[in-house]
């Protein structure tokens, strides 16, 4: 099969965790040995980043610039809010001419403003060979109100399946703190939260065994220059980061998909979030008590007090939930593909 995946490379690390989770899911259903084609939504490939997000045709990239669906057997939109709109409009318009190609929308997200489907999007999404899972209850309700037949199902974000399954437990108490910057366009948090995080990291020196983890290079440069005694960890490769996260007893993260990647490795994870971060808070609800949102001070106090045995017990509960959620999603997507691709 030729499988076209809409995602990003070398832009938003969360997108890479989502894509890896989607790949693990589809490998478990379809087996391996298929061809993976990329529709790369990295804004650097667009004509004018945020103003005109059509793909440039003069940019050398090892991904599709023209979604030539005549050779494609399956189209997959791998999460994030950009599963619709201008960055993927060409795919939808080509799907109008290829009505037999099944479409998987896995882990669709949104901002606080719920999307109004465009006519070409609505025509595609109303087909019987389109499967939609959302990572929030609100978005599923919004889409189902617009579709002729409700089909959007709220399920945990596929990034939850990004790490390899393992029963390995941490051998010591060590915390991974995933940080962010306030200066990276479209990847930032408020400077007030950044400063509270820096203050907590300074106070934790000599008190908590931890690493400072950056998922984006600008964050790594800033935090590496603070003179902290904590090691600063960074990689451009998601597999390296997943291996790193698996070694902690607890993860604290300002990044939603950093925390979910931690959970995927079976590591108890805590989110730090601003009150107005709808995207983060709406996605977190599907994880319930397994992904708490608390203040910076509460998070650092919690990791200083939790025992290794308690962290291991939490890890066991996370792994059990992951197994159950993965099997549920595998069953749903597997049944859809069996019907959408009869005889294959």
XYZ file of C-alpha atoms in Angstrom, residues 29-274:
246
model
C -3.691 -3.580 11.827
C -2.134 -3.722 8.361
C 1.248 -5.229 9.127
C 4.527 -3.733 7.947
C 6.008 -3.523 4.469
C 3.922 -0.594 3.218
C 5.089 2.691 1.700
C 4.733 5.849 3.791
C 4.375 9.119 1.870
C 4.435 12.455 3.690
C 2.409 15.616 3.154
C 4.668 17.862 5.223
C 2.881 20.799 6.862
C 6.106 22.359 8.142
C 5.370 26.116 7.738
C 8.801 26.650 6.151
C 7.463 24.810 3.087
C 4.524 27.190 2.684
C 4.434 30.148 0.318
C 4.131 32.597 3.220
C 3.990 30.630 6.486
C 0.965 31.983 8.352
C -0.464 34.188 5.581
C -0.489 31.713 2.669
C -0.070 28.070 3.700
C -0.168 26.597 0.223
C 2.842 24.410 -0.513
C 5.764 25.996 -2.373
C 6.558 24.217 -5.629
C 10.198 25.373 -5.834
C 11.312 23.996 -2.456
C 13.393 20.810 -2.413
C 11.825 18.426 0.104
C 11.537 14.651 0.395
C 7.757 14.900 0.700
C 4.842 15.417 -1.684
C 4.268 18.899 -3.081
C 1.443 17.667 -5.283
C -0.870 15.171 -3.541
C -0.943 12.772 -6.501
C -3.639 10.476 -5.152
C -3.734 8.261 -8.244
C -1.038 6.102 -6.590
C -2.373 6.413 -3.010
C -4.348 3.634 -1.283
C -5.050 5.343 2.064
C -4.994 8.969 3.266
C -4.270 9.639 6.946
C -4.545 12.991 8.708
C -2.387 12.484 11.803
C -3.893 14.750 14.427
C -3.250 18.421 15.258
C -5.633 21.316 14.426
C -4.277 21.428 10.850
C -6.267 18.414 9.659
C -8.422 20.865 7.707
C -8.034 24.345 6.229
C -5.561 25.739 3.727
C -2.506 23.560 4.648
C -4.380 20.436 3.507
C -6.914 21.919 1.067
C -5.164 20.339 -1.922
C -5.610 16.866 -0.419
C -9.337 17.396 0.115
C -9.796 18.724 -3.409
C -7.949 15.739 -4.876
C -10.082 13.421 -2.740
C -13.130 14.887 -4.500
C -11.825 13.226 -7.672
C -10.856 9.970 -5.907
C -13.989 8.934 -3.978
C -12.876 5.328 -3.370
C -9.776 6.174 -1.291
C -10.410 5.551 2.434
C -9.551 8.405 4.794
C -8.483 8.184 8.440
C -8.555 11.318 10.578
C -6.897 10.234 13.819
C -6.600 12.558 16.806
C -8.111 15.660 15.218
C -7.687 18.727 17.413
C -8.836 22.327 17.445
C -8.387 25.641 19.134
C -11.031 27.294 21.287
C -12.851 28.388 18.115
C -14.615 25.337 16.754
C -14.184 24.782 12.981
C -16.883 25.417 10.413
C -16.365 22.851 7.662
C -15.902 24.215 4.144
C -18.106 22.713 1.382
C -15.241 20.639 -0.096
C -14.326 19.329 3.378
C -17.923 18.495 4.202
C -18.360 16.594 0.930
C -15.360 14.396 1.708
C -16.102 13.880 5.402
C -19.679 12.824 4.724
C -18.471 9.779 2.782
C -18.900 6.347 4.341
C -15.199 5.559 3.820
C -14.015 8.292 6.224
C -13.179 7.553 9.875
C -12.836 10.431 12.362
C -11.462 10.361 15.888
C -11.021 13.594 17.818
C -8.937 14.263 20.895
C -11.678 16.281 22.580
C -15.380 15.855 23.328
C -16.101 19.421 22.154
C -14.692 18.888 18.661
C -16.529 15.581 18.183
C -19.796 17.282 19.099
C -19.046 20.208 16.766
C -18.269 17.957 13.778
C -21.207 15.625 14.345
C -23.560 18.616 14.311
C -22.343 19.425 10.773
C -22.132 15.911 9.303
C -25.115 14.232 7.701
C -24.374 11.110 9.767
C -22.519 11.609 13.085
C -19.258 9.675 13.015
C -16.655 11.650 15.027
C -15.563 9.732 18.142
C -13.581 11.299 21.030
C -10.561 9.063 21.782
C -7.159 9.661 23.435
C -4.597 11.376 21.203
C -2.582 8.829 19.128
C 0.631 10.249 20.625
C -0.320 8.024 23.574
C 0.894 5.082 21.451
C 4.152 6.640 20.249
C 6.543 4.727 22.539
C 7.349 1.031 22.279
C 5.479 -1.047 24.818
C 7.694 -2.123 27.707
C 7.309 -3.398 31.266
C 10.560 -1.762 32.379
C 10.211 0.302 35.544
C 12.512 3.173 36.642
C 15.344 2.104 38.936
C 15.563 5.430 40.758
C 13.699 8.664 41.299
C 14.594 10.990 38.461
C 12.401 13.682 36.955
C 12.238 14.908 33.371
C 11.065 18.524 33.085
C 9.934 19.426 29.554
C 10.271 23.179 29.135
C 9.177 25.796 26.619
C 10.134 29.288 25.551
C 8.029 32.403 25.063
C 9.731 33.507 21.845
C 9.176 30.669 19.342
C 6.390 31.583 16.934
C 3.411 29.233 17.233
C 5.297 27.098 19.800
C 5.339 29.435 22.776
C 3.956 29.800 26.283
C 3.646 33.022 28.266
C 6.782 34.482 29.815
C 5.141 34.434 33.256
C 4.921 30.630 33.113
C 8.485 30.443 31.747
C 9.771 32.499 34.679
C 7.890 30.402 37.244
C 9.475 27.324 35.676
C 12.975 28.810 35.750
C 12.505 29.812 39.385
C 11.368 26.296 40.307
C 14.333 24.773 38.464
C 16.756 27.018 40.369
C 15.140 26.121 43.697
C 15.325 22.415 42.833
C 19.115 22.464 42.370
C 20.608 20.065 44.894
C 17.110 19.018 46.008
C 15.569 17.097 43.060
C 17.404 14.821 40.629
C 16.136 16.086 37.277
C 16.904 16.806 33.631
C 15.729 19.852 31.677
C 14.290 18.563 28.386
C 13.724 20.722 25.318
C 11.799 19.545 22.281
C 12.680 22.600 20.197
C 16.171 23.944 19.545
C 15.471 27.553 20.641
C 14.298 26.258 24.016
C 17.451 24.181 24.429
C 19.659 27.176 23.674
C 17.877 29.412 26.188
C 17.806 26.927 29.057
C 21.374 25.740 28.400
C 22.581 29.310 28.959
C 20.910 29.745 32.368
C 23.812 28.199 34.271
C 21.638 25.550 35.921
C 23.307 22.496 37.451
C 20.627 20.251 35.945
C 21.635 18.527 32.695
C 19.950 19.956 29.591
C 18.668 17.314 27.155
C 17.664 17.813 23.517
C 17.323 15.856 20.277
C 15.737 16.584 16.906
C 14.792 12.892 16.677
C 11.525 11.776 18.376
C 12.806 8.220 18.973
C 15.722 9.609 20.996
C 13.302 11.635 23.110
C 10.975 8.674 23.673
C 13.927 6.568 24.848
C 14.968 9.394 27.166
C 11.483 9.823 28.643
C 11.209 6.109 29.398
C 14.024 6.413 31.955
C 12.269 8.862 34.313
C 10.104 8.137 37.316
C 8.011 11.278 36.644
C 7.641 13.869 33.872
C 6.597 17.516 34.307
C 5.720 19.253 31.050
C 4.417 22.519 29.684
C 4.029 20.757 26.332
C 0.854 18.722 25.914
C 2.399 16.104 23.656
C 5.547 15.951 25.730
C 3.379 14.834 28.653
C 1.420 12.403 26.457
C 4.691 10.981 25.106
C 5.740 10.472 28.728
C 2.495 8.594 29.396
C 3.089 6.500 26.271
C 6.330 5.287 27.891
C 4.401 4.463 31.069
C 5.796 7.410 33.020
C 3.513 9.382 35.379
C 3.234 12.844 33.821
C 2.065 16.240 35.055
C 0.964 19.181 32.917
C 1.618 22.862 33.579
C -0.899 24.980 31.716
C -2.149 28.517 31.459
